[in-house]
PDB file of C-alpha atoms in Angstrom:
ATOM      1  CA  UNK A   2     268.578  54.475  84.533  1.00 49.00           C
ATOM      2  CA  UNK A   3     265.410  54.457  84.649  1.00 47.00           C
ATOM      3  CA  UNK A   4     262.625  52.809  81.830  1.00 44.00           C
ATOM      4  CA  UNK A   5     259.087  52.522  81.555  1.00 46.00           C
ATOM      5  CA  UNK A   6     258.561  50.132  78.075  1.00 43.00           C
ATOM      6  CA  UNK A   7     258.129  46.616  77.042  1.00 38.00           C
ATOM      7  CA  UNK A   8     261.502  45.928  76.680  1.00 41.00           C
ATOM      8  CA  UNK A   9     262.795  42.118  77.317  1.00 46.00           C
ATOM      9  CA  UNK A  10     263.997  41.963  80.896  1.00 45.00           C
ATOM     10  CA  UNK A  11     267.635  41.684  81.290  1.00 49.00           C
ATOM     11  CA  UNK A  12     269.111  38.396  82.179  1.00 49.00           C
ATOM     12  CA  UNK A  13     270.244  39.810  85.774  1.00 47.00           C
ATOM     13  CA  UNK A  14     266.500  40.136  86.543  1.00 44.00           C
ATOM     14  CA  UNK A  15     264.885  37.153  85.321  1.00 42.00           C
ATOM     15  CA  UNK A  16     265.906  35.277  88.910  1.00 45.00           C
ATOM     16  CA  UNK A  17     264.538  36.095  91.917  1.00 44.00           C
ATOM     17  CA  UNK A  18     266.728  36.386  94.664  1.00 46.00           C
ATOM     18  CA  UNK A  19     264.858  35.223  98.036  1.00 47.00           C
ATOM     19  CA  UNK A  20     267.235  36.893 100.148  1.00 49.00           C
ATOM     20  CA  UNK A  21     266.613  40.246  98.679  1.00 48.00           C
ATOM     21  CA  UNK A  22     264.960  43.434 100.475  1.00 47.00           C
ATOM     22  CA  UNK A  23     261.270  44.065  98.906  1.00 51.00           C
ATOM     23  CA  UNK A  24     259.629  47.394  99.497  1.00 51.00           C
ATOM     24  CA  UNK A  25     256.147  48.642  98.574  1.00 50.00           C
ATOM     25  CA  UNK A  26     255.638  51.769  96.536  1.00 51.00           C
ATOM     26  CA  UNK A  27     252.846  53.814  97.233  1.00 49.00           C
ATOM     27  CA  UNK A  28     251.632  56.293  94.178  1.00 46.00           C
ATOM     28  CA  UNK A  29     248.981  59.073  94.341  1.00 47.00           C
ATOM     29  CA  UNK A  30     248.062  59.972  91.192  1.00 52.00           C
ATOM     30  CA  UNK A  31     244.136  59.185  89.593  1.00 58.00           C
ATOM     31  CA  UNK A  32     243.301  59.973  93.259  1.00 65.00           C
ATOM     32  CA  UNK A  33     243.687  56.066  93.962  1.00 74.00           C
ATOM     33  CA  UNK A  34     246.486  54.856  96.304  1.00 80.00           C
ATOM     34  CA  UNK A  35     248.595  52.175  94.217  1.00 80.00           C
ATOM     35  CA  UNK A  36     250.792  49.737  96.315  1.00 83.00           C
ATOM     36  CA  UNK A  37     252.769  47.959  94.302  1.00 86.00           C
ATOM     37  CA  UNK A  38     256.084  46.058  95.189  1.00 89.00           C
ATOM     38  CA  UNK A  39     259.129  45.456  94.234  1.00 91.00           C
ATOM     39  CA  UNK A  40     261.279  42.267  93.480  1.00 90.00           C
ATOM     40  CA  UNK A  41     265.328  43.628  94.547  1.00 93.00           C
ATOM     41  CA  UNK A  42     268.081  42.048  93.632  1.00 93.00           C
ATOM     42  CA  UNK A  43     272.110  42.702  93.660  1.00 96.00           C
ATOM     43  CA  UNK A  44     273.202  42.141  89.967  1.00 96.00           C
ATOM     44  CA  UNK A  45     276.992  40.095  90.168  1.00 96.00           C
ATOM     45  CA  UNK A  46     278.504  41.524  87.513  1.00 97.00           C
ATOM     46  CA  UNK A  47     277.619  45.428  88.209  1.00 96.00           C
ATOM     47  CA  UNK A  48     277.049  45.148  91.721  1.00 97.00           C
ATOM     48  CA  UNK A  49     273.624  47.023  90.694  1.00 97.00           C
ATOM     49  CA  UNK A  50     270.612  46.918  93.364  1.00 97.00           C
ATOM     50  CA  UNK A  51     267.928  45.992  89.907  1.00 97.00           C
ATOM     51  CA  UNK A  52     264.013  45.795  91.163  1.00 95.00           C
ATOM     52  CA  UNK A  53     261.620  45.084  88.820  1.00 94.00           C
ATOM     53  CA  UNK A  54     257.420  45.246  89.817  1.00 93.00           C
ATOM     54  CA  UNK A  55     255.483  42.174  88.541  1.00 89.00           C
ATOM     55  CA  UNK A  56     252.412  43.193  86.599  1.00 86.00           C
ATOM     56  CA  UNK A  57     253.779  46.766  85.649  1.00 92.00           C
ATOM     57  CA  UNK A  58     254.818  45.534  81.841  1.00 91.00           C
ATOM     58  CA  UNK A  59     257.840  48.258  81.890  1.00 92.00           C
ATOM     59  CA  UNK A  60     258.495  48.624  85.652  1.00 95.00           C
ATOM     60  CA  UNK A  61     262.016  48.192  86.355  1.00 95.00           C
ATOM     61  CA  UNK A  62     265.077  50.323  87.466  1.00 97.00           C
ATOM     62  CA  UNK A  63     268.727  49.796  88.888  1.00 97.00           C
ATOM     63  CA  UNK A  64     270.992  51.893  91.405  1.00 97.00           C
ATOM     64  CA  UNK A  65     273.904  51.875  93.410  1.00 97.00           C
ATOM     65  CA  UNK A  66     272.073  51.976  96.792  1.00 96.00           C
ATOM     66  CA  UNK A  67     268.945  50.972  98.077  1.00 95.00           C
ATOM     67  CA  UNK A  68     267.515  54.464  98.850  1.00 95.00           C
ATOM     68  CA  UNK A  69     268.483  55.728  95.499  1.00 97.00           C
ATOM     69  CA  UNK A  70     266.836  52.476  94.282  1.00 96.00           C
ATOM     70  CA  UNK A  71     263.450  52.717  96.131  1.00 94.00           C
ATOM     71  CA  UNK A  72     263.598  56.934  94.686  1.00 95.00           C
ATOM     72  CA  UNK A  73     263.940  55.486  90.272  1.00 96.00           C
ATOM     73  CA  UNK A  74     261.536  52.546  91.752  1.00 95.00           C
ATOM     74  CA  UNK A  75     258.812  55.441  92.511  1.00 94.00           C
ATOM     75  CA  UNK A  76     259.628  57.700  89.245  1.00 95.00           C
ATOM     76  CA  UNK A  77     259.371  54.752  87.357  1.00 95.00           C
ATOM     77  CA  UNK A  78     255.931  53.433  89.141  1.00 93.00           C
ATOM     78  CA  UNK A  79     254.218  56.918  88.295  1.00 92.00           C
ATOM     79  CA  UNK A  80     255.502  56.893  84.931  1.00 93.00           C
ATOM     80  CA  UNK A  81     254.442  53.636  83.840  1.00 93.00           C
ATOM     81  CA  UNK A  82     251.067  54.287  86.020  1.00 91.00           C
ATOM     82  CA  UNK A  83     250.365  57.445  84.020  1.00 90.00           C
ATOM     83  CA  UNK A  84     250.382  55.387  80.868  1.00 90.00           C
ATOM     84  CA  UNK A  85     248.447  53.152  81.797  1.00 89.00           C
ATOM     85  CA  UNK A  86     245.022  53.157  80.808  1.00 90.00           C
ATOM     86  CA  UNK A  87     241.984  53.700  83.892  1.00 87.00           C
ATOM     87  CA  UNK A  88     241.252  49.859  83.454  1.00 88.00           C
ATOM     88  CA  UNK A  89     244.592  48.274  83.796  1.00 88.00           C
ATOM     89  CA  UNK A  90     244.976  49.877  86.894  1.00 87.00           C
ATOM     90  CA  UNK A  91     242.190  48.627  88.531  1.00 85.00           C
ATOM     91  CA  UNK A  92     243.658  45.128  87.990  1.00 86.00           C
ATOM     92  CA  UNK A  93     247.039  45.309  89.265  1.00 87.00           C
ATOM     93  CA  UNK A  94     247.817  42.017  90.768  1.00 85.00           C
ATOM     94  CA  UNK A  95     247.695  41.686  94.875  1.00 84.00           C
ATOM     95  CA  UNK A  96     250.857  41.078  96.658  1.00 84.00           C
ATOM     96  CA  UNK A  97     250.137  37.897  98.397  1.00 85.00           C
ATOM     97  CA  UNK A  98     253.877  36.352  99.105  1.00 82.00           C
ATOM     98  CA  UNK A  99     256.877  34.344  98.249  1.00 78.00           C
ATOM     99  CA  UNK A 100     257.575  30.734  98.224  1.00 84.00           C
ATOM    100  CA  UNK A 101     260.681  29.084  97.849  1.00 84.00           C
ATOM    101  CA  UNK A 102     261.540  25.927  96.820  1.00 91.00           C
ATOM    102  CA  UNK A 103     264.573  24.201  96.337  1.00 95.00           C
ATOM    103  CA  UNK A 104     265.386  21.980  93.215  1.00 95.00           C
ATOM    104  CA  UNK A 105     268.236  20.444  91.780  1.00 94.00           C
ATOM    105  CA  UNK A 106     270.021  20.764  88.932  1.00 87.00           C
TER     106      UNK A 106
END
Protein backbone atom coordinates (compact mmCIF):
# COMPACT_ATOMS: atom_id res chain seq x y z
CA UNK A 1 0.00 0.00 0.00
CA UNK A 2 1.43 2.72 -0.79
CA UNK A 3 -0.02 6.74 -0.39
CA UNK A 4 1.21 10.01 -1.08
CA UNK A 5 -1.81 12.54 0.51
CA UNK A 6 -2.69 14.39 3.59
CA UNK A 7 -4.45 11.80 5.07
CA UNK A 8 -4.54 11.58 9.14
CA UNK A 9 -1.80 9.19 10.16
CA UNK A 10 -2.97 5.95 11.43
CA UNK A 11 -2.90 5.32 15.09
CA UNK A 12 -0.06 2.50 14.60
CA UNK A 13 2.22 5.36 13.43
CA UNK A 14 1.68 8.14 15.66
CA UNK A 15 4.45 6.42 18.27
CA UNK A 16 7.78 6.19 17.60
CA UNK A 17 9.37 3.13 18.32
CA UNK A 18 13.17 3.79 19.47
CA UNK A 19 14.15 0.39 18.83
CA UNK A 20 13.19 0.49 15.24
CA UNK A 21 15.61 0.27 12.05
CA UNK A 22 15.76 3.90 10.24
CA UNK A 23 17.09 4.09 6.73
CA UNK A 24 17.75 7.10 4.49
CA UNK A 25 16.22 7.39 1.06
CA UNK A 26 18.09 8.93 -1.51
CA UNK A 27 15.91 10.43 -4.66
CA UNK A 28 17.26 11.83 -7.98
CA UNK A 29 14.82 13.58 -9.56
CA UNK A 30 14.98 17.86 -10.09
CA UNK A 31 18.69 16.92 -10.49
CA UNK A 32 19.03 17.49 -6.55
CA UNK A 33 19.94 14.51 -4.31
CA UNK A 34 17.08 14.30 -1.53
CA UNK A 35 17.98 12.31 1.70
CA UNK A 36 15.27 11.91 3.59
CA UNK A 37 14.62 9.25 6.41
CA UNK A 38 12.46 7.16 7.63
CA UNK A 39 10.77 6.55 11.11
CA UNK A 40 10.09 2.20 11.04
CA UNK A 41 8.05 0.64 13.12
CA UNK A 42 6.41 -3.07 13.56
CA UNK A 43 2.58 -2.41 13.80
CA UNK A 44 1.11 -5.17 16.77
CA UNK A 45 -1.88 -5.88 15.39
CA UNK A 46 -0.75 -6.56 11.55
CA UNK A 47 2.67 -7.35 12.22
CA UNK A 48 3.23 -4.54 9.38
CA UNK A 49 6.91 -2.93 9.10
CA UNK A 50 4.87 1.03 8.75
CA UNK A 51 7.64 4.01 8.11
CA UNK A 52 6.49 7.22 7.79
CA UNK A 53 9.16 10.43 6.70
CA UNK A 54 8.71 13.54 8.92
CA UNK A 55 8.27 16.67 6.84
CA UNK A 56 6.95 14.77 3.65
CA UNK A 57 3.02 15.72 4.50
CA UNK A 58 1.89 12.25 2.70
CA UNK A 59 5.04 10.10 3.11
CA UNK A 60 4.19 6.90 4.55
CA UNK A 61 3.99 3.16 3.50
CA UNK A 62 3.73 -0.41 5.17
CA UNK A 63 5.14 -4.00 4.16
CA UNK A 64 5.74 -7.31 5.25
CA UNK A 65 9.58 -7.07 5.20
CA UNK A 66 12.02 -4.54 5.54
CA UNK A 67 13.44 -4.66 1.96
CA UNK A 68 10.03 -4.57 0.49
CA UNK A 69 9.51 -1.68 2.97
CA UNK A 70 12.61 0.47 2.14
CA UNK A 71 11.38 -0.37 -2.06
CA UNK A 72 7.18 1.49 -1.28
CA UNK A 73 9.44 3.89 1.12
CA UNK A 74 11.36 5.09 -2.23
CA UNK A 75 8.13 4.97 -4.68
CA UNK A 76 6.43 6.82 -2.23
CA UNK A 77 9.44 9.52 -1.60
CA UNK A 78 9.51 10.28 -5.50
CA UNK A 79 5.92 10.49 -5.66
CA UNK A 80 5.26 12.82 -3.00
CA UNK A 81 8.67 14.71 -4.17
CA UNK A 82 7.26 15.14 -7.67
CA UNK A 83 4.32 16.98 -6.20
CA UNK A 84 5.90 18.98 -4.43
CA UNK A 85 6.44 22.34 -5.48
CA UNK A 86 10.53 23.61 -6.31
CA UNK A 87 10.31 25.58 -2.91
CA UNK A 88 9.17 23.02 -0.48
CA UNK A 89 11.87 21.00 -1.42
CA UNK A 90 14.48 23.16 -0.71
CA UNK A 91 13.26 23.15 2.93
CA UNK A 92 13.01 19.66 3.84
CA UNK A 93 13.94 19.39 7.41
CA UNK A 94 17.70 17.99 8.33
CA UNK A 95 17.98 14.73 10.02
CA UNK A 96 19.75 15.64 13.13
CA UNK A 97 18.77 12.58 15.69
CA UNK A 98 16.68 10.91 18.25
CA UNK A 99 16.24 11.41 21.87
CA UNK A 100 14.54 9.35 24.20
CA UNK A 101 13.14 9.96 27.27
CA UNK A 102 11.38 8.03 29.63
CA UNK A 103 8.13 9.21 31.47
CA UNK A 104 5.58 7.76 33.46
CA UNK A 105 2.26 7.22 33.17
Amino acid sequence: MIHCNFPEIPESQKFYNPEAPLFPIAKKGDGKIHKVTGYIEKDPETGLYVVIVPGIPGAYTQAETLDELQKNLKEVVELCLEEMEPENKKQLPEFVGIQQVEVTG
